[in-house]
Amino acid sequence: MIPLTLQIKNFLSYGPELQTVNFGPYPLICLSGKNGHGKSALLDAITWALWGQARKTLGMVKPDQGLLRLGQTHMMVIFDFELGGSTYRVRREFSVTYGKPTAQLEFGMLNKETQKLIPLTSKTIRNTQEIIEQTIHIDFESFTNSAFLRQGNANEFSKKSSKDRKEILASILGLGRYDLIRKRAMDKARTAAAQKQTMLALQEKLMGEIQKKASLALQLETITQQLTAICQIEQHLDIQAAKIEQSEKDNAQEQQDASLVLFKVQELVKKQHEDRCALQEKYSTWRTVHKKQLYVPDYSALQNQKRDIMAAIAIFQQKLQKQLEIKMKHVELTSQLHAHTQQLNQTHVLAVQKTNIDIERIRIELANISENKKRLEEQKISHEKEISQCRHALDSVPLIHTDIVEIELKKAESLFERRKEYYQIFRTRGSLIHSELQNSIQKQQLVHDKEDPSCPLCEQNLSALQRRFLQQKFTRTEHFLTHQQTRLLHVVKKLKDMLITQHEHIQQLHSTIQKSIAHKLQQAEIAKNSQKIELSLALIMQQLNMYEHKEQDLGKNLVLAQKQYELFDRKKIETISTDPRYQQLTASINTLEHELATIIYTKREHEDAQKRLQEIETLLSEYEHIQQESVHQEQRKKEVFYLCHTLRNLKAQITDLMQAQHKYNDLTEKITLLVAEKKALADARKKYMQEKELILQEKGSIHIQQENLKLIESEHAQNLDKIKEYDTAMIDYHAIAIATGKDGIQALLIEDAIPEIEQEANELLKKLTNNQAHIFIESLRDLKKGGTKETLDINISDATGIRPYELFSGGEAFRIDFALRIAISKLLARRAGTALQTLIIDEGFGSQDEEGLGLIMDALHIIQDDFSKVIIVSHLNAMKDQFPVHFVVEK
């Protein structure tokens, strides 16, 4: 990973303008500048862009908030770097919106020809971070313990425990891939074990099924015996069924013979019944005709009676015709009289109806007037109440003098604006004093810094007396500014309270004026409504007077109409009785009634004569019929004798057939018994068929189970082979997991890397200590109880002997740390699978004397060829002058 460009905004001491730093063309760079101007912030920006981590800030829920510039809500870092011949870009942002922190991360590769970004960003920040770390092959912990010597943390690798050192070295060597292999091997082993357990459980179940084989054979033998017994029973039932079938055939033949005899009997009985009926009919006809021949009436006497009756009926018809003519005239005259009377009445009725309509109209108008008067009276009372309410409302509306309130409002607003201006001035002045106070406190802290005894203003070295003088001066300035700030805060608070109170008073005055305007509008509205109501009341009084006059006139008209109605009733009778047409029609009707009374006609006698005529005509018709029937009497007599002889023969035949039918009387009982036997046989066969069906099903089920057992035995044998395969896989995967574990290949690789680290560190340490010191790294430690333990201890030998790292002084320890970190960085740069080609050293040279600084610079020039880029942070003049390229950092 070789830094190319860094763009930074609102990160730590860097402001809102986007700053760009170009590392690309320079292999060896020295970052110099005053303390607090942002040298280390550039390096923190690189680590924050790549891993989202930088210097920690205590007390912050989100460490990113501690990196955000004070007073800002958004920070951003864009970092371009080269890796394996390709250029990558990381863009990380952090913002706080309405107190809610949000972060963004983008990662991509730059196309060298088009300079367009090929995105590699995933859906989440966590996944994108994993892609970045997989690309650069190193995490933050390993980077800060190898290639990045942070300010004050040069001994970060040396001071860690042996276990942590070993883990960091493993990360640097890229041994994490073996952990992944080991994890996958363990997962495979666990999967194989789980599959084996599943297979064993299945085998146990299969063995339980296989053990059922013997019981199935016994069940099959028992079922076969039961099936044989049922087959024998079925053969016996088949024999019985054949016998019943033969009996059914015999009974059917007998039933057919009996049916034939019964049919013959029925035919003869039918013939006998028909002959009897014919005999009765012939005999009855002969007897009737013979009886009529004996009592036949006199034909000439009947003819004379018929002539006399017909003459009497003609007289009755003449009288009836005359009577009908008179009645027709009477009806016509009566109708004319009724029409004339009705005409006379119609004139009287029209006059009476007109009078009644006038009376009813007057009554309706009087009722309407009464209803309208009642409604107007109610409106009058309502309007009088409304007028009273309007007057009361006008009296109740308060009187407000708006002129006085407006004058008071103008004064209050003018005073409020003046106080508001003073409040803003004092606030601005307080902010300036607060800023000066913070600068004074910062300067005082710089004066108290023992490690940097330079002046915070001119950057010259200070003596103890000068430092005390500056401390006293800055303390007095701080007290003065604090006093001023306290007074201003008191004044501002008091002004704020006054402004709040006065603002409420102004709001009340505005409200009073608005109420006054509303009251005036209300008074005007009430007065307007009162005028409308009074005008409406005057109109109502006028209508009431008009209705009273109209009611008096209608009362007079009603009395006159009633008197005229009584007069029409008295004149009605006199008008009808004296009319000439009425008198003429009445006399004609009386004459017709007298003439009708002189005609004697009896309807009953007329009807009796008609009935006697019908009887005589019937007797004459019967006489003629008897004369015709007498010719056939002899033939009827012969037919009667023949039918009597035939009936005697039929009776003899029926008797013979009835005697032949007696032998078939027990046929029905035989058929009933045979049906019962057949039903019992069918029930028995059905029962045994059901039993046979069940047995066959059970037999088929056993055969299926036996076939399944063969498949199960085959599956059981196959599963045994699979279990052996799972055992082999478990052994293989366990062997892989042990080989790739911490004590396997990883331990061997670390053992292989330790001599290389020792050699590189000792080569550098010889130059830094003039061959006075030597590093020993122990990977095994002897235990008191015997045996060894994996470790990573650091021991150093010098002129006094071999001592642990912790017993060396600060300057000596820094040279040891420097040598170790450079050695680890060179190892990391050379190892395959990593791409570290950059070394970063942030300060840490203050513990060295002039000779030590010279030796360190010599070492840096020597190792420069091993790295593509070396970045050093220092403000020591002795160091700065020995670098070819300076990046001067200023606020």
Coordinates of N, CA and C in Angstrom, one line a residue, residues 666-770:
D666 N -99.0 -75.0 -2.0 CA -97.8 -74.9 -1.1 C -96.6 -74.3 -1.9
L667 N -96.8 -73.9 -3.2 CA -95.7 -73.4 -4.0 C -95.1 -72.1 -3.4
T668 N -96.0 -71.2 -2.9 CA -95.6 -69.9 -2.3 C -94.7 -70.2 -1.1
E669 N -95.1 -71.1 -0.2 CA -94.3 -71.4 1.0 C -92.9 -72.0 0.6
K670 N -92.9 -72.9 -0.5 CA -91.6 -73.4 -0.9 C -90.7 -72.3 -1.4
I671 N -91.3 -71.4 -2.2 CA -90.5 -70.3 -2.7 C -90.0 -69.4 -1.6
T672 N -90.8 -69.1 -0.6 CA -90.4 -68.3 0.6 C -89.2 -69.0 1.3
L673 N -89.3 -70.3 1.5 CA -88.2 -71.0 2.2 C -87.0 -70.9 1.4
L674 N -87.1 -71.1 0.0 CA -86.0 -71.1 -0.9 C -85.3 -69.8 -0.9
V675 N -86.1 -68.7 -0.8 CA -85.5 -67.3 -0.8 C -84.8 -67.1 0.5
A676 N -85.3 -67.6 1.6 CA -84.6 -67.4 2.9 C -83.3 -68.2 2.9
E677 N -83.3 -69.4 2.3 CA -82.1 -70.2 2.2 C -81.0 -69.5 1.3
K678 N -81.5 -68.9 0.2 CA -80.6 -68.2 -0.7 C -80.0 -67.0 0.0
K679 N -80.9 -66.3 0.7 CA -80.4 -65.1 1.4 C -79.3 -65.5 2.5
A680 N -79.6 -66.5 3.2 CA -78.7 -67.0 4.2 C -77.3 -67.4 3.6
L681 N -77.5 -68.1 2.4 CA -76.3 -68.5 1.7 C -75.5 -67.3 1.2
A682 N -76.2 -66.3 0.7 CA -75.5 -65.1 0.2 C -74.8 -64.3 1.3
D683 N -75.5 -64.3 2.5 CA -74.9 -63.6 3.7 C -73.6 -64.3 4.1
A684 N -73.7 -65.7 4.1 CA -72.5 -66.5 4.5 C -71.4 -66.2 3.5
R685 N -71.7 -66.3 2.2 CA -70.7 -66.0 1.2 C -70.1 -64.6 1.3
K686 N -71.0 -63.6 1.6 CA -70.5 -62.3 1.7 C -69.5 -62.2 2.9
K687 N -69.9 -62.8 4.0 CA -69.1 -62.8 5.2 C -67.7 -63.4 4.9
Y688 N -67.8 -64.6 4.3 CA -66.5 -65.2 4.0 C -65.7 -64.5 2.9
M689 N -66.4 -63.8 2.0 CA -65.7 -63.0 1.0 C -65.0 -61.8 1.7
Q690 N -65.6 -61.2 2.6 CA -65.0 -60.1 3.4 C -63.8 -60.6 4.2
E691 N -64.0 -61.7 4.8 CA -62.8 -62.3 5.6 C -61.7 -62.6 4.6
K692 N -62.1 -63.2 3.5 CA -61.0 -63.5 2.5 C -60.3 -62.2 2.0
E693 N -61.1 -61.2 1.7 CA -60.6 -59.9 1.2 C -59.6 -59.3 2.2
L694 N -60.0 -59.4 3.5 CA -59.1 -58.8 4.6 C -57.8 -59.6 4.6
I695 N -58.0 -61.0 4.5 CA -56.8 -61.8 4.6 C -55.9 -61.6 3.4
L696 N -56.5 -61.4 2.2 CA -55.7 -61.2 1.0 C -55.0 -59.8 1.2
Q697 N -55.7 -58.8 1.7 CA -55.1 -57.5 1.9 C -53.9 -57.6 2.9
E698 N -54.1 -58.4 3.9 CA -53.1 -58.5 4.9 C -51.9 -59.3 4.3
K699 N -52.2 -60.3 3.5 CA -51.2 -61.0 2.8 C -50.4 -60.1 1.9
G700 N -51.1 -59.3 1.1 CA -50.4 -58.3 0.2 C -49.6 -57.4 1.0
S701 N -50.1 -56.9 2.1 CA -49.3 -56.0 3.0 C -48.0 -56.6 3.4
I702 N -48.1 -57.9 3.8 CA -46.9 -58.6 4.3 C -45.9 -58.8 3.1
H703 N -46.5 -59.1 1.9 CA -45.6 -59.2 0.8 C -44.8 -57.8 0.5
I704 N -45.6 -56.7 0.6 CA -45.0 -55.4 0.4 C -44.0 -55.1 1.5
Q705 N -44.3 -55.5 2.7 CA -43.3 -55.3 3.8 C -42.1 -56.1 3.5
Q706 N -42.2 -57.3 3.1 CA -41.1 -58.2 2.8 C -40.2 -57.5 1.7
E707 N -40.9 -57.0 0.6 CA -40.2 -56.3 -0.5 C -39.4 -55.1 0.1
N708 N -40.1 -54.3 1.0 CA -39.5 -53.2 1.6 C -38.3 -53.6 2.4
L709 N -38.4 -54.7 3.1 CA -37.3 -55.2 3.9 C -36.1 -55.5 3.1
K710 N -36.3 -56.0 1.9 CA -35.2 -56.2 1.0 C -34.5 -54.9 0.7
L711 N -35.3 -53.9 0.4 CA -34.7 -52.6 0.1 C -34.0 -52.0 1.3
I712 N -34.6 -52.2 2.5 CA -34.0 -51.7 3.7 C -32.7 -52.4 4.0
E713 N -32.6 -53.7 3.7 CA -31.4 -54.5 3.9 C -30.3 -53.9 3.0
S714 N -30.7 -53.6 1.7 CA -29.8 -53.0 0.8 C -29.3 -51.6 1.3
E715 N -30.3 -50.8 1.7 CA -30.0 -49.5 2.2 C -29.1 -49.6 3.4
H716 N -29.3 -50.6 4.3 CA -28.5 -50.8 5.5 C -27.0 -51.0 5.1
A717 N -26.9 -51.9 4.1 CA -25.5 -52.2 3.7 C -24.8 -50.9 3.1
Q718 N -25.6 -50.2 2.3 CA -25.0 -48.9 1.7 C -24.7 -47.9 2.8
N719 N -25.5 -47.8 3.9 CA -25.3 -46.9 4.9 C -24.0 -47.3 5.7
L720 N -23.7 -48.6 5.8 CA -22.5 -49.0 6.5 C -21.3 -48.4 5.8
D721 N -21.4 -48.5 4.4 CA -20.2 -47.9 3.7 C -20.1 -46.4 3.8
K722 N -21.3 -45.7 3.9 CA -21.3 -44.3 4.1 C -20.7 -43.9 5.5
I723 N -21.0 -44.7 6.5 CA -20.5 -44.5 7.9 C -19.0 -44.6 7.9
K724 N -18.5 -45.6 7.1 CA -17.0 -45.7 7.0 C -16.4 -44.5 6.3
E725 N -17.1 -44.0 5.3 CA -16.6 -42.8 4.6 C -16.6 -41.6 5.5
Y726 N -17.7 -41.4 6.3 CA -17.7 -40.3 7.3 C -16.6 -40.4 8.3
D727 N -16.3 -41.6 8.8 CA -15.2 -41.8 9.8 C -13.9 -41.4 9.1
T728 N -13.7 -41.8 7.9 CA -12.4 -41.4 7.2 C -12.4 -39.9 7.0
A729 N -13.5 -39.3 6.6 CA -13.5 -37.8 6.5 C -13.3 -37.1 7.8
M730 N -13.8 -37.6 8.9 CA -13.6 -37.0 10.2 C -12.1 -37.0 10.6
I731 N -11.5 -38.2 10.3 CA -10.1 -38.3 10.7 C -9.3 -37.4 9.8
D732 N -9.6 -37.3 8.5 CA -8.8 -36.4 7.6 C -9.0 -34.9 8.0
Y733 N -10.3 -34.5 8.3 CA -10.5 -33.1 8.6 C -9.9 -32.7 10.0
H734 N -9.9 -33.7 10.9 CA -9.3 -33.4 12.2 C -7.8 -33.3 12.0
A735 N -7.2 -34.1 11.2 CA -5.8 -34.0 10.9 C -5.5 -32.6 10.3
I736 N -6.3 -32.2 9.3 CA -6.1 -30.8 8.7 C -6.2 -29.7 9.7
A737 N -7.3 -29.8 10.6 CA -7.5 -28.8 11.7 C -6.3 -28.7 12.6
I738 N -5.7 -29.9 13.0 CA -4.5 -29.9 13.9 C -3.3 -29.3 13.1
A739 N -3.2 -29.7 11.9 CA -2.0 -29.2 11.1 C -2.1 -27.7 10.9
T740 N -3.3 -27.1 10.7 CA -3.4 -25.7 10.4 C -3.6 -24.9 11.7
G741 N -3.6 -25.5 12.9 CA -3.9 -24.8 14.1 C -2.7 -23.9 14.6
K742 N -2.9 -23.3 15.7 CA -1.8 -22.5 16.3 C -0.5 -23.2 16.5
D743 N -0.6 -24.5 16.9 CA 0.6 -25.3 17.2 C 1.1 -26.1 16.0
G744 N 0.5 -25.9 14.8 CA 0.9 -26.6 13.6 C 1.7 -25.8 12.7
I745 N 1.1 -25.6 11.5 CA 1.8 -24.9 10.4 C 2.1 -23.4 10.9
Q746 N 1.1 -22.8 11.6 CA 1.3 -21.4 12.0 C 2.5 -21.3 13.0
A747 N 2.7 -22.2 13.9 CA 3.8 -22.2 14.8 C 5.1 -22.4 14.0
L748 N 5.1 -23.2 13.0 CA 6.3 -23.5 12.2 C 6.7 -22.2 11.4
L749 N 5.6 -21.5 10.9 CA 5.9 -20.3 10.1 C 6.4 -19.2 11.0
I750 N 5.9 -19.1 12.2 CA 6.4 -18.1 13.1 C 7.8 -18.4 13.5
E751 N 8.1 -19.7 13.8 CA 9.4 -20.1 14.1 C 10.4 -19.8 12.9
D752 N 9.9 -19.9 11.7 CA 10.7 -19.6 10.5 C 10.9 -18.1 10.4
A753 N 9.9 -17.3 10.8 CA 10.0 -15.8 10.7 C 10.9 -15.2 11.8
I754 N 10.9 -15.8 13.0 CA 11.6 -15.2 14.1 C 13.1 -14.9 13.8
P755 N 13.9 -15.9 13.2 CA 15.3 -15.6 12.9 C 15.4 -14.4 11.9
E756 N 14.5 -14.3 10.9 CA 14.6 -13.2 10.0 C 14.4 -11.9 10.7
I757 N 13.4 -11.9 11.7 CA 13.1 -10.6 12.4 C 14.4 -10.3 13.3
E758 N 14.9 -11.3 14.0 CA 16.1 -11.1 14.8 C 17.3 -10.6 14.0
Q759 N 17.5 -11.1 12.8 CA 18.6 -10.7 12.0 C 18.4 -9.3 11.5
E760 N 17.2 -8.9 11.0 CA 17.0 -7.6 10.6 C 17.1 -6.6 11.8
A761 N 16.5 -6.9 12.9 CA 16.5 -6.0 14.1 C 18.0 -5.9 14.6
N762 N 18.8 -7.0 14.6 CA 20.1 -6.9 15.1 C 21.0 -6.1 14.2
E763 N 20.8 -6.2 12.9 CA 21.6 -5.5 11.9 C 21.4 -4.0 12.1
L764 N 20.1 -3.6 12.4 CA 19.8 -2.2 12.6 C 20.3 -1.7 14.0
L765 N 20.1 -2.6 15.0 CA 20.4 -2.3 16.4 C 22.0 -2.1 16.5
K766 N 22.8 -2.9 15.7 CA 24.2 -2.7 15.8 C 24.6 -1.3 15.4
K767 N 23.9 -0.7 14.4 CA 24.3 0.6 13.9 C 23.7 1.7 14.9
L768 N 22.6 1.4 15.6 CA 22.0 2.3 16.5 C 22.8 2.3 17.8
T769 N 23.5 1.2 18.2 CA 24.1 1.2 19.5 C 25.6 0.9 19.4
N770 N 26.2 1.1 18.2 CA 27.6 0.9 18.0 C 28.0 -0.5 18.5

